[in-house]
Tab-separated table of C-alpha atoms in Angstrom:
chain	number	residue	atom	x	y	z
A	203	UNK	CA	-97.753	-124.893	-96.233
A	204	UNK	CA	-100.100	-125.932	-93.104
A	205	UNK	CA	-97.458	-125.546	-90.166
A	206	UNK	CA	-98.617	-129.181	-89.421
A	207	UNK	CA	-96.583	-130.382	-93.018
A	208	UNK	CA	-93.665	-132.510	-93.173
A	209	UNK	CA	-91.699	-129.473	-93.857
A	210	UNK	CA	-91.770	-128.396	-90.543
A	211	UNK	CA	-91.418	-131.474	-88.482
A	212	UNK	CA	-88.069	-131.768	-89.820
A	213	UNK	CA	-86.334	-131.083	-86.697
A	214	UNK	CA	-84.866	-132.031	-83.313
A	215	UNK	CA	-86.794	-131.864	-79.978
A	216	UNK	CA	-86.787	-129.050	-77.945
A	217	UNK	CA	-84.014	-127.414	-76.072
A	218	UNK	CA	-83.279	-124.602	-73.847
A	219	UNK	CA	-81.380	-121.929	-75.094
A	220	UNK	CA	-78.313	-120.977	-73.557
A	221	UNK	CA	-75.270	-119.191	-73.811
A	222	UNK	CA	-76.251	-115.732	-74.383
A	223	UNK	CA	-74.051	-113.428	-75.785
A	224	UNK	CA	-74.084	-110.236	-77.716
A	225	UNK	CA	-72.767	-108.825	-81.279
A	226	UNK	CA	-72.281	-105.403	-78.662
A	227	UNK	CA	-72.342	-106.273	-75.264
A	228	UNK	CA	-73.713	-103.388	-72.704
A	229	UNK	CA	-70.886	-101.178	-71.902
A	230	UNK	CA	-69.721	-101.003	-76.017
A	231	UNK	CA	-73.138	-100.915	-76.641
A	232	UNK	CA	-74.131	-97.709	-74.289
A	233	UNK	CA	-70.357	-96.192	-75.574
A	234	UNK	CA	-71.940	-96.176	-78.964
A	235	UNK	CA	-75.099	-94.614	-78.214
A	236	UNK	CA	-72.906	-91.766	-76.728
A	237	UNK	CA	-70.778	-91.245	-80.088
A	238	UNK	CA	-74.227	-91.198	-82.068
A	239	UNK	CA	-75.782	-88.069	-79.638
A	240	UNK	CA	-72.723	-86.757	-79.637
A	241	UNK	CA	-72.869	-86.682	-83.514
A	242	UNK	CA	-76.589	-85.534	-83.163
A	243	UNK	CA	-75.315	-82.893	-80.706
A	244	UNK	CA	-72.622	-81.465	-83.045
A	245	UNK	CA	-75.699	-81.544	-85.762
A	246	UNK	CA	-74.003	-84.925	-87.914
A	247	UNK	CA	-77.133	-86.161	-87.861
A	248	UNK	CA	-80.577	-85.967	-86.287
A	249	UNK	CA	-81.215	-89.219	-85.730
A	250	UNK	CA	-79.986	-92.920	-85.832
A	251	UNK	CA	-81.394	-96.444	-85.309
A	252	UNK	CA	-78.344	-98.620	-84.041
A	253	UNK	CA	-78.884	-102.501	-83.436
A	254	UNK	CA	-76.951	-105.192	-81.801
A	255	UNK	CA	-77.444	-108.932	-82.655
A	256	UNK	CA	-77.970	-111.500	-79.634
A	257	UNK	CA	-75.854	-114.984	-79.896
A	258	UNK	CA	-77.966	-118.184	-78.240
A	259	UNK	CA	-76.879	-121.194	-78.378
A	260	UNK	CA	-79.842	-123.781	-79.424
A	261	UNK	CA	-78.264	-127.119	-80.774
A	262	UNK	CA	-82.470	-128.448	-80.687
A	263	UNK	CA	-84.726	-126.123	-81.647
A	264	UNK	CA	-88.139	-127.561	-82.976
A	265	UNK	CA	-88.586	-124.936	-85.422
A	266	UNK	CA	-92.674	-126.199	-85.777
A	267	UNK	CA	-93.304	-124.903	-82.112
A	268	UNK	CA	-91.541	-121.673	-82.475
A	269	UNK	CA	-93.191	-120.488	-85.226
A	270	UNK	CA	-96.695	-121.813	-83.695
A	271	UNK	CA	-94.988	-119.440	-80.668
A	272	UNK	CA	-94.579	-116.623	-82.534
A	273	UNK	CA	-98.051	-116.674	-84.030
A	274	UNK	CA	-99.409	-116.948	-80.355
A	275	UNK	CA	-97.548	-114.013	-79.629
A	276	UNK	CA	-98.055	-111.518	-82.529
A	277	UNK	CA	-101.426	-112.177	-83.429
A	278	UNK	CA	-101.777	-108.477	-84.767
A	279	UNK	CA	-98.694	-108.602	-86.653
A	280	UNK	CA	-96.932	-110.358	-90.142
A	281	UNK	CA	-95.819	-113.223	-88.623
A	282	UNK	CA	-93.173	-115.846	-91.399
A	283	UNK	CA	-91.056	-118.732	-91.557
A	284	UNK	CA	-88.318	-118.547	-94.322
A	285	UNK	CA	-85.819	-120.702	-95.284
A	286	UNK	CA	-83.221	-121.323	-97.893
A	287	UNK	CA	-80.406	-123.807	-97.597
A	288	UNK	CA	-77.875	-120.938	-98.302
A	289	UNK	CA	-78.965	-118.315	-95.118
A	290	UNK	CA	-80.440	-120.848	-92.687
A	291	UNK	CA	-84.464	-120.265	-91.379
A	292	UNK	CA	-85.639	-116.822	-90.660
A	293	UNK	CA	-88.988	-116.545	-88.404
A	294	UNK	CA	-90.353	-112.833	-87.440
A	295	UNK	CA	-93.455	-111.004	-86.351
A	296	UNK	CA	-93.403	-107.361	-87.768
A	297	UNK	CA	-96.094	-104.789	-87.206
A	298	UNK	CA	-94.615	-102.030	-89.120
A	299	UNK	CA	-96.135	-102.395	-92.638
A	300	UNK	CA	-93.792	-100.425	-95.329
A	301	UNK	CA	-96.669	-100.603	-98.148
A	302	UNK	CA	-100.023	-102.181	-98.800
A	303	UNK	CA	-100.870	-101.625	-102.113
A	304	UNK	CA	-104.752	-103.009	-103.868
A	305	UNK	CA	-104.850	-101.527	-107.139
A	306	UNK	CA	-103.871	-97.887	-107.042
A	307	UNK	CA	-104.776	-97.708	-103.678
A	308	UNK	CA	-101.861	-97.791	-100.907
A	309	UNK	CA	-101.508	-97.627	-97.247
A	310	UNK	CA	-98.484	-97.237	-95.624
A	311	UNK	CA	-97.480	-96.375	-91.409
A	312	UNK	CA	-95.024	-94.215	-89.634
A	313	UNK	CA	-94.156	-96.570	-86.644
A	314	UNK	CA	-91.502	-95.408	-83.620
A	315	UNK	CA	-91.502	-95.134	-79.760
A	316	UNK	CA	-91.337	-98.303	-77.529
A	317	UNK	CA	-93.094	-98.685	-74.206
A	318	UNK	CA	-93.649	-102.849	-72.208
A	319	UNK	CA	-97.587	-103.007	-72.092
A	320	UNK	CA	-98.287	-102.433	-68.479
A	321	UNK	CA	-101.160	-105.006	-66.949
A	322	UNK	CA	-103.384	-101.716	-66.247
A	323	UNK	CA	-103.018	-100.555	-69.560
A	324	UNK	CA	-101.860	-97.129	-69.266
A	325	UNK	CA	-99.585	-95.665	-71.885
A	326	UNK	CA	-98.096	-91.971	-71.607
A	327	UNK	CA	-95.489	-91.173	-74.344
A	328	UNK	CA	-92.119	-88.928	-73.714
A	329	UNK	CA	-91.670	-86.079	-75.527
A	330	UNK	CA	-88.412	-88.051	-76.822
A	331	UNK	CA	-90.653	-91.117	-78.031
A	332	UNK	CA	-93.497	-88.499	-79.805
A	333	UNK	CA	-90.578	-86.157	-81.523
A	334	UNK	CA	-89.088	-89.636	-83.412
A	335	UNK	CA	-92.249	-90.723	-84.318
A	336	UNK	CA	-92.798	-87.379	-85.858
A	337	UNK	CA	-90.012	-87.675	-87.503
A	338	UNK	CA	-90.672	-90.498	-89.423
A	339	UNK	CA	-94.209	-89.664	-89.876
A	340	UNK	CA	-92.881	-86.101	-91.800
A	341	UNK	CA	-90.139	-88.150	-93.639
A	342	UNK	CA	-93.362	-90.414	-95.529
A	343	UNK	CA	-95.388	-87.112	-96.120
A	344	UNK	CA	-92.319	-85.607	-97.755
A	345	UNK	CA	-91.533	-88.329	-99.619
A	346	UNK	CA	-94.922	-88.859	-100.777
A	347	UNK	CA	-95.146	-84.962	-101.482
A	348	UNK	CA	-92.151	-85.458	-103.454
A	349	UNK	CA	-93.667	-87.948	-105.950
A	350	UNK	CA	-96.736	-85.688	-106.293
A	351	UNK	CA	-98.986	-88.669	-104.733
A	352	UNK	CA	-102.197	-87.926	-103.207
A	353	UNK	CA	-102.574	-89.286	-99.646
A	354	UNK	CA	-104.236	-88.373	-95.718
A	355	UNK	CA	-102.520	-89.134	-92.457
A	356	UNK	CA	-105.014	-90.424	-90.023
A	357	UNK	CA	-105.136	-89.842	-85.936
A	358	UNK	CA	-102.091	-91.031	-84.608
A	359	UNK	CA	-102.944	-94.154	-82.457
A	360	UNK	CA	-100.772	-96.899	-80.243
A	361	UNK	CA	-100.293	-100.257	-81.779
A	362	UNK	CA	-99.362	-102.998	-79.779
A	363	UNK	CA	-97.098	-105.990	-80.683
A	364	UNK	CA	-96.503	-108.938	-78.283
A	365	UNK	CA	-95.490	-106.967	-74.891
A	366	UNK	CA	-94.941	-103.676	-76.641
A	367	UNK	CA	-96.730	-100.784	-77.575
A	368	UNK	CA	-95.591	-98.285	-80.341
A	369	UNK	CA	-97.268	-94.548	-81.823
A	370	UNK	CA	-98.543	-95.654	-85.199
A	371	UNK	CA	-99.455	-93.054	-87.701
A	372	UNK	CA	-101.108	-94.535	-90.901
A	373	UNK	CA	-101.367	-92.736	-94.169
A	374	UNK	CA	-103.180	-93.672	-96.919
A	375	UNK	CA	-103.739	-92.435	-100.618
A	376	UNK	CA	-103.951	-93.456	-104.391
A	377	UNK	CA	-100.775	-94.155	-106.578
A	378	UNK	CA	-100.728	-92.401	-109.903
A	379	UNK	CA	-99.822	-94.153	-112.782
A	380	UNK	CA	-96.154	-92.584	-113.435
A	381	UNK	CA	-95.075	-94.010	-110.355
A	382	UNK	CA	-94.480	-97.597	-110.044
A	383	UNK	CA	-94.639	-99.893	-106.733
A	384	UNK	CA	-91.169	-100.114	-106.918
A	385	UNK	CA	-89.926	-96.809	-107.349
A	386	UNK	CA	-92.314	-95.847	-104.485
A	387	UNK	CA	-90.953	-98.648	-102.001
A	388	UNK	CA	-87.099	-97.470	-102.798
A	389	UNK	CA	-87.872	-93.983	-102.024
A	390	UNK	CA	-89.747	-94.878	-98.971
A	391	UNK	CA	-87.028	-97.289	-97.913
A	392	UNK	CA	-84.979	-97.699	-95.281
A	393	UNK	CA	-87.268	-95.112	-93.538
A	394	UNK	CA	-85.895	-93.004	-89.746
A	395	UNK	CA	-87.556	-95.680	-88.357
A	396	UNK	CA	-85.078	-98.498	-88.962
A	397	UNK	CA	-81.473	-95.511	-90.463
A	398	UNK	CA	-82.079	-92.463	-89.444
A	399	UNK	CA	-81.957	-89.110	-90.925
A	400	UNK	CA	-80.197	-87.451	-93.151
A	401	UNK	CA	-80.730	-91.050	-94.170
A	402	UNK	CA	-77.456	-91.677	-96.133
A	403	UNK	CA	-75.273	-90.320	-92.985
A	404	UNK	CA	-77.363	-92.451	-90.741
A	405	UNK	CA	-76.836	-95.378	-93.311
A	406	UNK	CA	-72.786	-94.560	-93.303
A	407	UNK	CA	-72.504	-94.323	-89.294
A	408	UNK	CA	-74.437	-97.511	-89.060
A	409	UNK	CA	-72.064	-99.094	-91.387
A	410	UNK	CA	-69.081	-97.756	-89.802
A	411	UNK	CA	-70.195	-98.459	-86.229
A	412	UNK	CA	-72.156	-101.239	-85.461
A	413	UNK	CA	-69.633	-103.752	-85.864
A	414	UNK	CA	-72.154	-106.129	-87.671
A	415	UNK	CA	-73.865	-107.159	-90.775
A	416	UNK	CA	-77.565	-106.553	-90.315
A	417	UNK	CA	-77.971	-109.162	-93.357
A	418	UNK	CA	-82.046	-109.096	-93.731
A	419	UNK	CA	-82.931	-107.218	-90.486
A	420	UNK	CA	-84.445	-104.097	-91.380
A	421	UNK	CA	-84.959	-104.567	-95.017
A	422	UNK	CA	-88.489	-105.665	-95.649
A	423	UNK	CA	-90.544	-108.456	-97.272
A	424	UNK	CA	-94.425	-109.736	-98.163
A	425	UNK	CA	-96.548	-110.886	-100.747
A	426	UNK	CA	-96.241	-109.251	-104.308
A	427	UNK	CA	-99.388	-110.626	-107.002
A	428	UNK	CA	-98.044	-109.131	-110.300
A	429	UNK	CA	-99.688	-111.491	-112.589
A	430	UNK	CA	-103.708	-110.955	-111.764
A	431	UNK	CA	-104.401	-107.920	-113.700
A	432	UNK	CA	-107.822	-107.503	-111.652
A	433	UNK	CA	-106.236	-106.844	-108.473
A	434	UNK	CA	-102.416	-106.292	-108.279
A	435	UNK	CA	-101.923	-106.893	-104.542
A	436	UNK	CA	-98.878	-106.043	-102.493
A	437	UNK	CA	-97.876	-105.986	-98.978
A	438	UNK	CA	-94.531	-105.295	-97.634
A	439	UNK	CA	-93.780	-105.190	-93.974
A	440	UNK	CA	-90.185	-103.936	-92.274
A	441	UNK	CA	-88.283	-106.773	-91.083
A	442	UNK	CA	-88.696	-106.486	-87.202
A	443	UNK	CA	-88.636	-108.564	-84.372
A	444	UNK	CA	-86.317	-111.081	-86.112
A	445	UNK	CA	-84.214	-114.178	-85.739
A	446	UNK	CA	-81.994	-116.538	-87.850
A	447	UNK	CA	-81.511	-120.346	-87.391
A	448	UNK	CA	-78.873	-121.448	-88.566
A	449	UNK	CA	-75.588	-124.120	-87.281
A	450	UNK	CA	-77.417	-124.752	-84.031
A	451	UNK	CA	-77.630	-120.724	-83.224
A	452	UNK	CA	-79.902	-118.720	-83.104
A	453	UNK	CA	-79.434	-114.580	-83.804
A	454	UNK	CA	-81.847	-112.292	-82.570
A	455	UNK	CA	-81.707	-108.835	-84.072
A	456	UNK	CA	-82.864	-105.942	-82.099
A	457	UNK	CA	-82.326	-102.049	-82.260
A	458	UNK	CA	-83.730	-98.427	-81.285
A	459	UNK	CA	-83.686	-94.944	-82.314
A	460	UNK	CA	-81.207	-92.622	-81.052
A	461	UNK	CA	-81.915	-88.855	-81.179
A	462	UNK	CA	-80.569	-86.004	-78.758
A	463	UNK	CA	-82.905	-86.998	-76.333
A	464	UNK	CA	-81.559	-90.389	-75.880
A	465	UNK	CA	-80.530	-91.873	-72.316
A	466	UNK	CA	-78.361	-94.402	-72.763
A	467	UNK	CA	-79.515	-96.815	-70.874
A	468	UNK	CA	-83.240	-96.736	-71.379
A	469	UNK	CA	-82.262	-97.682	-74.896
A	470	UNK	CA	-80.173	-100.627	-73.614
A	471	UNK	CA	-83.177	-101.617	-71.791
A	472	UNK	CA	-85.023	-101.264	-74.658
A	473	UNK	CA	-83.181	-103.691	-77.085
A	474	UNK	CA	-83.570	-106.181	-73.652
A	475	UNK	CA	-87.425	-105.459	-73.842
A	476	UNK	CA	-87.451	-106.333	-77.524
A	477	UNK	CA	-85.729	-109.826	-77.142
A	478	UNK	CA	-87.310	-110.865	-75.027
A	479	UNK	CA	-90.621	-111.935	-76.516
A	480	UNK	CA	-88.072	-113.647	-79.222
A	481	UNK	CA	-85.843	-115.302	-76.659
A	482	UNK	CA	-89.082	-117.075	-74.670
A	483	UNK	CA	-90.757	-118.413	-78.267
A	484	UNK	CA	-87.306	-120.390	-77.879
C-alpha cells in the first residue's frame, strides 16, 4: 500500500497523548535491575535485557501521520505498519537486522550499547556499553561456528537510529546447503541483545520478573520470497523501537541490557531515551 490509500485514512484526527503510565514504574523498575546484577553478581547469569511497557492514553490517533512520523524519523532503519483485527496496529523502526539472506549469501549484525546523539557529534563508549556489545557479537560467531558456516566480522562501527547511536558489528558469510534459513534464524534467535546469556536463564528470569507479556516486542519480522527460485530473498529485522494501537492506547515497548556493570539508573534513563522518539511521532 501507498501510505496515501484508503487503508490508512481510516482514522480519527489527531490527539495528544496523555496519561502516561508504566507496565514498571521507576522505583520497581530500578528494584529489578538490582535483583538481575545481583544474579549476575552471584554468577546466575551474565547478562539480561529487561523491558517495561509504557501505557498512553490516545483515544485519536491518525495512524497515517504516525507512520509518515516514524519514517521521518528512522530513515536508516526498517520502518512497518501492521495490523490485524485480532492484535490491534503495530508501527516500529528497527535498525538491528537479525538476517539478510540473497541466495546463499547472508548478513547478519551484533547491535548493543545506547548513547542520545549529541549536536557536536561526539560519541565515546563505556567499557560497560563495549563489553555487551562484545558479547553479543561472540554469541553470533559461536553460533555461526557451531553450524560450520563460513562468515567475516567487519570493523565495528556506530549506527545511529532516530536520536540514538548504538556499536554495530556486521558479519557476513555464505550459507551451506545443510542448513536452512530457518534453522539458522532459531539458533540465532532471541540473541544477548534482546535475553541475555546463558540465554535460557535470561529467557526464565525475564519470564519470571518482568511482570509483562512482551507479545511481539523482541521477536523479529521482514520480507521472506520463497517462491522465486532465482533469488530467494530474506530479511528479518529484531522488533525494536515498538508500539501497539489498540482500544484507544497506545503501548510503547522499551528495554536495556543489564550486566554487572549496570547503574541503575542510567538504564532507567535509558528506557526514557528510547521512548521518547516513539512518544513525539504521537
Amino acid at each position: 500500500y501507498e501510505i496515501t490509500d484508503e487503508f490508512y485514512k481510516k482514522s480519527t484526527p489527531n490527539h495528544e497523548p496523555f496519561n502516561q503510565k508504566s507496565s514498571l514504574e521507576r522505583d520497581k523498575y530500578l528494584e529489578l535491575i538490582d535483583k538481575a546484577i545481583t544474579q549476575i553478581t552471584n554468577e546466575k547469569l551474565e547478562k539480561v535485557v529487561l523491558s517495561r511497557k509504557i501505557y498512553i492514553g490516545a483515544e485519536q490517533i491518525k495512524s497515517e501521520d504516525v507512520f509518515k512520523r516514524l519514517l521521518y524519523k528512522y530513515p536508516n532503519s526498517l520502518t512497518y505498519f501492521w495490523h490485524h483485527p485480532k492484535v490491534g496496529t503495530w508501527l516500529g523502526a528497527t535498525p538491528e537486522k537479525l538476517l539478510s539472506l540473497k541466495n546463499a549469501n547472508f548478513s547478519t549484525m551484533a547491535l548493543a550499547g545506547t548513547q542520545i546523539l549529541k549536536p557536536e557529534g561526539r560519541i565515546v563508549w563505556e567499557e560497560k556499553e563495549l563489553k555487551e556489545q562484545q558479547m553479543v557479537a561472540n554469541y553470533l560467531v559461536k553460533v555461526l561456528n557451531k553450524n560450520k558456516i563460513e562468515f567475516k566480522t567487519l570493523k565495528t562501527r556506530n549506527l545511529k537510529a532516530g536520536n540514538l547511536v548504538h556499536i554495530c558489528t556486521d558479519i557476513k558469510g555464505k550459507l551451506p546447503k545443510e542448513v536452512s534459513l530457518f534453522k539458522l534464524v532459531n539458533c540465532l534467535h532471541p540473541t544477548p541483545a534482546v535475553a541475555g546469556l546463558p540465554r535460557q536463564d535470561a529467557i526464565d528470569f525475564i519470564k519470571s520478573n518482568e511482570q509483562y507479556d512482551r507479545s511481539f516486542y523482541t521477536g523479529y519480522l521482514g520480507l521472506i520470497n520463497k517462491n522465486e527460485e532465482a533469488q530467494k530473498t530474506t530479511d528479518l529485522f529484531v522488533n525494536l523501537r515498538c508500539m501497539q494501537l489498540k482500544n484507544q492506547m497506545a503501548f510503547i515497548y522499551v528495554g536495556g541490557g543489564i550486566t554487572k556493570d549496570s547503574n541503575p539508573a542510567n538504564e532507567w534513563k535509558e528506557t526514557e531515551a528510547k521512548s521518547k522518539t516513539l512518544i513525539s511521532v504521537l
